[in-house]
Amino acid sequence: MPGRPAPSRRTVLRSAALTPVVGLGSAACSPGDDGAAAQPTAPVDLGADGEVAKGTVKLYRDQNVVVSRADDGSMKAYSTICTHAGCPIRKLEGTKLVCPCHGSEFDARTGEVLHAPATVALVELRVDVRQGRIVASPEA
């Protein structure tokens, strides 16, 4: 085109180098394609009360919820959608949740971040036992 300067070599090389990185970054940060919500929008029956013994943690992968029961019998529940990039967490190692997307780690008993890149704790959910069943609800 007359009157329009040709791009410099630096501009061309920089554009070529950045294009694949942007594409890969977008794919790597995308949440899982299972369409699961970040947290329950209504009460969710997780299972029998006896499934989470005192001093243990149970990951409910299909519901994106983790439940822990303290030695005194009290329970806590958290959404298992990573607060960094929205990926569903499917791996529980002892009491540590490990995100598959970028390696963020969370304490399943407290929801707190143990390892970055996440900097925000997991979303706490309300958890009750109703008629012998563990039920998680959106309001903590």
PDB file of C-alpha atoms in Angstrom:
ATOM      1  CA  MET A   1       0.000   0.000   0.000  1.00  0.00           C
ATOM      2  CA  PRO A   2       1.432   3.364  -0.906  1.00  0.00           C
ATOM      3  CA  GLY A   3       1.941   5.759   1.960  1.00  0.00           C
ATOM      4  CA  ARG A   4       1.809   3.032   4.639  1.00  0.00           C
ATOM      5  CA  PRO A   5       5.187   2.055   6.142  1.00  0.00           C
ATOM      6  CA  ALA A   6       6.102  -1.617   6.149  1.00  0.00           C
ATOM      7  CA  PRO A   7       6.186  -3.217   9.626  1.00  0.00           C
ATOM      8  CA  SER A   8       9.631  -3.526  11.121  1.00  0.00           C
ATOM      9  CA  ARG A   9      11.298  -6.918  11.483  1.00  0.00           C
ATOM     10  CA  ARG A  10      10.955  -6.571  15.273  1.00  0.00           C
ATOM     11  CA  THR A  11       7.166  -6.056  14.991  1.00  0.00           C
ATOM     12  CA  VAL A  12       6.745  -9.087  12.728  1.00  0.00           C
ATOM     13  CA  LEU A  13       8.870 -11.367  14.923  1.00  0.00           C
ATOM     14  CA  ARG A  14       7.191 -10.210  18.121  1.00  0.00           C
ATOM     15  CA  SER A  15       3.729 -10.831  16.659  1.00  0.00           C
ATOM     16  CA  ALA A  16       4.719 -14.297  15.446  1.00  0.00           C
ATOM     17  CA  ALA A  17       6.206 -15.200  18.821  1.00  0.00           C
ATOM     18  CA  LEU A  18       3.211 -14.024  20.848  1.00  0.00           C
ATOM     19  CA  THR A  19       0.438 -15.572  18.783  1.00  0.00           C
ATOM     20  CA  PRO A  20       0.950 -19.212  19.842  1.00  0.00           C
ATOM     21  CA  VAL A  21       1.490 -18.241  23.484  1.00  0.00           C
ATOM     22  CA  VAL A  22      -1.795 -16.363  23.668  1.00  0.00           C
ATOM     23  CA  GLY A  23      -3.662 -19.310  22.155  1.00  0.00           C
ATOM     24  CA  LEU A  24      -2.103 -21.826  24.531  1.00  0.00           C
ATOM     25  CA  GLY A  25      -2.664 -19.625  27.536  1.00  0.00           C
ATOM     26  CA  SER A  26      -6.350 -19.317  26.781  1.00  0.00           C
ATOM     27  CA  ALA A  27      -6.807 -23.057  26.419  1.00  0.00           C
ATOM     28  CA  ALA A  28      -4.826 -23.866  29.553  1.00  0.00           C
ATOM     29  CA  CYS A  29      -6.848 -21.462  31.702  1.00  0.00           C
ATOM     30  CA  SER A  30     -10.237 -22.598  30.510  1.00  0.00           C
ATOM     31  CA  PRO A  31     -12.397 -24.297  33.103  1.00  0.00           C
ATOM     32  CA  GLY A  32     -13.259 -27.929  32.627  1.00  0.00           C
ATOM     33  CA  ASP A  33     -15.784 -28.643  29.910  1.00  0.00           C
ATOM     34  CA  ASP A  34     -18.092 -30.638  32.143  1.00  0.00           C
ATOM     35  CA  GLY A  35     -20.323 -27.582  32.598  1.00  0.00           C
ATOM     36  CA  ALA A  36     -20.336 -27.941  36.391  1.00  0.00           C
ATOM     37  CA  ALA A  37     -21.185 -24.891  38.456  1.00  0.00           C
ATOM     38  CA  ALA A  38     -18.545 -23.318  40.691  1.00  0.00           C
ATOM     39  CA  GLN A  39     -20.716 -24.101  43.682  1.00  0.00           C
ATOM     40  CA  PRO A  40     -24.154 -25.541  44.316  1.00  0.00           C
ATOM     41  CA  THR A  41     -27.014 -23.147  43.560  1.00  0.00           C
ATOM     42  CA  ALA A  42     -29.399 -25.213  45.697  1.00  0.00           C
ATOM     43  CA  PRO A  43     -28.956 -27.825  48.451  1.00  0.00           C
ATOM     44  CA  VAL A  44     -27.091 -30.900  47.159  1.00  0.00           C
ATOM     45  CA  ASP A  45     -27.365 -34.358  48.751  1.00  0.00           C
ATOM     46  CA  LEU A  46     -23.799 -35.664  48.905  1.00  0.00           C
ATOM     47  CA  GLY A  47     -24.385 -39.013  50.555  1.00  0.00           C
ATOM     48  CA  ALA A  48     -24.800 -40.832  53.832  1.00  0.00           C
ATOM     49  CA  ASP A  49     -23.589 -39.122  56.997  1.00  0.00           C
ATOM     50  CA  GLY A  50     -21.248 -42.035  57.695  1.00  0.00           C
ATOM     51  CA  GLU A  51     -19.241 -41.429  54.504  1.00  0.00           C
ATOM     52  CA  VAL A  52     -17.102 -38.787  56.236  1.00  0.00           C
ATOM     53  CA  ALA A  53     -15.655 -40.171  59.462  1.00  0.00           C
ATOM     54  CA  LYS A  54     -14.238 -37.962  62.214  1.00  0.00           C
ATOM     55  CA  GLY A  55     -10.807 -36.619  61.275  1.00  0.00           C
ATOM     56  CA  THR A  56     -11.244 -37.334  57.540  1.00  0.00           C
ATOM     57  CA  VAL A  57     -11.932 -35.527  54.278  1.00  0.00           C
ATOM     58  CA  LYS A  58     -14.006 -36.668  51.293  1.00  0.00           C
ATOM     59  CA  LEU A  59     -13.979 -35.228  47.786  1.00  0.00           C
ATOM     60  CA  TYR A  60     -17.283 -35.326  45.910  1.00  0.00           C
ATOM     61  CA  ARG A  61     -15.978 -34.894  42.357  1.00  0.00           C
ATOM     62  CA  ASP A  62     -19.347 -34.923  40.591  1.00  0.00           C
ATOM     63  CA  GLN A  63     -20.696 -32.144  42.820  1.00  0.00           C
ATOM     64  CA  ASN A  64     -17.439 -30.096  43.009  1.00  0.00           C
ATOM     65  CA  VAL A  65     -17.525 -30.192  46.807  1.00  0.00           C
ATOM     66  CA  VAL A  66     -15.116 -31.325  49.503  1.00  0.00           C
ATOM     67  CA  VAL A  67     -16.288 -32.096  53.036  1.00  0.00           C
ATOM     68  CA  SER A  68     -14.093 -32.435  56.108  1.00  0.00           C
ATOM     69  CA  ARG A  69     -15.113 -33.640  59.545  1.00  0.00           C
ATOM     70  CA  ALA A  70     -13.082 -32.578  62.556  1.00  0.00           C
ATOM     71  CA  ASP A  71     -12.341 -34.874  65.472  1.00  0.00           C
ATOM     72  CA  ASP A  72     -15.205 -33.243  67.386  1.00  0.00           C
ATOM     73  CA  GLY A  73     -17.664 -34.206  64.619  1.00  0.00           C
ATOM     74  CA  SER A  74     -18.145 -30.711  63.171  1.00  0.00           C
ATOM     75  CA  MET A  75     -18.061 -30.444  59.371  1.00  0.00           C
ATOM     76  CA  LYS A  76     -16.919 -27.896  56.808  1.00  0.00           C
ATOM     77  CA  ALA A  77     -17.541 -27.894  53.065  1.00  0.00           C
ATOM     78  CA  TYR A  78     -15.934 -25.990  50.189  1.00  0.00           C
ATOM     79  CA  SER A  79     -16.448 -25.650  46.466  1.00  0.00           C
ATOM     80  CA  THR A  80     -13.650 -27.451  44.614  1.00  0.00           C
ATOM     81  CA  ILE A  81     -13.543 -24.997  41.734  1.00  0.00           C
ATOM     82  CA  CYS A  82     -10.100 -23.386  41.751  1.00  0.00           C
ATOM     83  CA  THR A  83     -10.212 -19.682  42.531  1.00  0.00           C
ATOM     84  CA  HIS A  84      -7.318 -19.014  40.145  1.00  0.00           C
ATOM     85  CA  ALA A  85      -8.715 -20.077  36.766  1.00  0.00           C
ATOM     86  CA  GLY A  86     -11.995 -21.845  37.502  1.00  0.00           C
ATOM     87  CA  CYS A  87     -10.793 -25.392  36.907  1.00  0.00           C
ATOM     88  CA  PRO A  88     -12.552 -28.220  38.747  1.00  0.00           C
ATOM     89  CA  ILE A  89     -10.236 -29.869  41.261  1.00  0.00           C
ATOM     90  CA  ARG A  90     -10.395 -33.651  41.028  1.00  0.00           C
ATOM     91  CA  LYS A  91      -7.365 -34.647  43.107  1.00  0.00           C
ATOM     92  CA  LEU A  92      -7.227 -35.037  46.877  1.00  0.00           C
ATOM     93  CA  GLU A  93      -3.904 -36.036  48.466  1.00  0.00           C
ATOM     94  CA  GLY A  94      -4.551 -36.599  52.159  1.00  0.00           C
ATOM     95  CA  THR A  95      -6.054 -33.245  53.118  1.00  0.00           C
ATOM     96  CA  LYS A  96      -4.573 -31.308  50.179  1.00  0.00           C
ATOM     97  CA  LEU A  97      -6.548 -30.478  47.031  1.00  0.00           C
ATOM     98  CA  VAL A  98      -4.410 -30.112  43.880  1.00  0.00           C
ATOM     99  CA  CYS A  99      -5.652 -28.184  40.843  1.00  0.00           C
ATOM    100  CA  PRO A 100      -4.725 -29.840  37.525  1.00  0.00           C
ATOM    101  CA  CYS A 101      -4.507 -26.602  35.540  1.00  0.00           C
ATOM    102  CA  HIS A 102      -1.666 -24.684  37.192  1.00  0.00           C
ATOM    103  CA  GLY A 103      -0.823 -26.600  40.368  1.00  0.00           C
ATOM    104  CA  SER A 104      -2.596 -24.464  42.957  1.00  0.00           C
ATOM    105  CA  GLU A 105      -3.026 -26.340  46.225  1.00  0.00           C
ATOM    106  CA  PHE A 106      -5.648 -25.854  48.935  1.00  0.00           C
ATOM    107  CA  ASP A 107      -6.187 -27.230  52.442  1.00  0.00           C
ATOM    108  CA  ALA A 108      -9.392 -29.299  52.187  1.00  0.00           C
ATOM    109  CA  ARG A 109     -10.131 -28.681  55.890  1.00  0.00           C
ATOM    110  CA  THR A 110      -9.956 -24.872  55.770  1.00  0.00           C
ATOM    111  CA  GLY A 111     -10.165 -23.950  52.067  1.00  0.00           C
ATOM    112  CA  GLU A 112      -6.979 -21.895  52.458  1.00  0.00           C
ATOM    113  CA  VAL A 113      -4.388 -21.625  49.677  1.00  0.00           C
ATOM    114  CA  LEU A 114      -1.288 -23.737  50.322  1.00  0.00           C
ATOM    115  CA  HIS A 115       0.488 -23.136  46.993  1.00  0.00           C
ATOM    116  CA  ALA A 116       0.104 -20.425  44.333  1.00  0.00           C
ATOM    117  CA  PRO A 117      -0.811 -19.335  41.710  1.00  0.00           C
ATOM    118  CA  ALA A 118      -4.199 -19.145  43.475  1.00  0.00           C
ATOM    119  CA  THR A 119      -4.298 -16.386  46.090  1.00  0.00           C
ATOM    120  CA  VAL A 120      -7.936 -16.625  47.192  1.00  0.00           C
ATOM    121  CA  ALA A 121      -9.333 -19.378  49.416  1.00  0.00           C
ATOM    122  CA  LEU A 122     -11.978 -21.804  48.176  1.00  0.00           C
ATOM    123  CA  VAL A 123     -15.622 -20.765  48.534  1.00  0.00           C
ATOM    124  CA  GLU A 124     -17.065 -22.097  51.785  1.00  0.00           C
ATOM    125  CA  LEU A 125     -20.435 -23.815  51.622  1.00  0.00           C
ATOM    126  CA  ARG A 126     -22.985 -24.561  54.295  1.00  0.00           C
ATOM    127  CA  VAL A 127     -23.025 -28.241  55.245  1.00  0.00           C
ATOM    128  CA  ASP A 128     -25.668 -29.997  57.325  1.00  0.00           C
ATOM    129  CA  VAL A 129     -26.827 -33.498  58.106  1.00  0.00           C
ATOM    130  CA  ARG A 130     -30.475 -33.935  57.190  1.00  0.00           C
ATOM    131  CA  GLN A 131     -32.224 -37.240  57.812  1.00  0.00           C
ATOM    132  CA  GLY A 132     -28.858 -39.018  57.923  1.00  0.00           C
ATOM    133  CA  ARG A 133     -27.609 -37.412  54.675  1.00  0.00           C
ATOM    134  CA  ILE A 134     -24.832 -34.839  54.157  1.00  0.00           C
ATOM    135  CA  VAL A 135     -26.245 -31.794  52.355  1.00  0.00           C
ATOM    136  CA  ALA A 136     -24.182 -28.877  51.008  1.00  0.00           C
ATOM    137  CA  SER A 137     -25.839 -25.534  50.287  1.00  0.00           C
ATOM    138  CA  PRO A 138     -24.589 -22.343  48.622  1.00  0.00           C
ATOM    139  CA  GLU A 139     -24.830 -20.112  51.682  1.00  0.00           C
ATOM    140  CA  ALA A 140     -22.057 -20.726  54.220  1.00  0.00           C
TER     141      ALA A 140
END
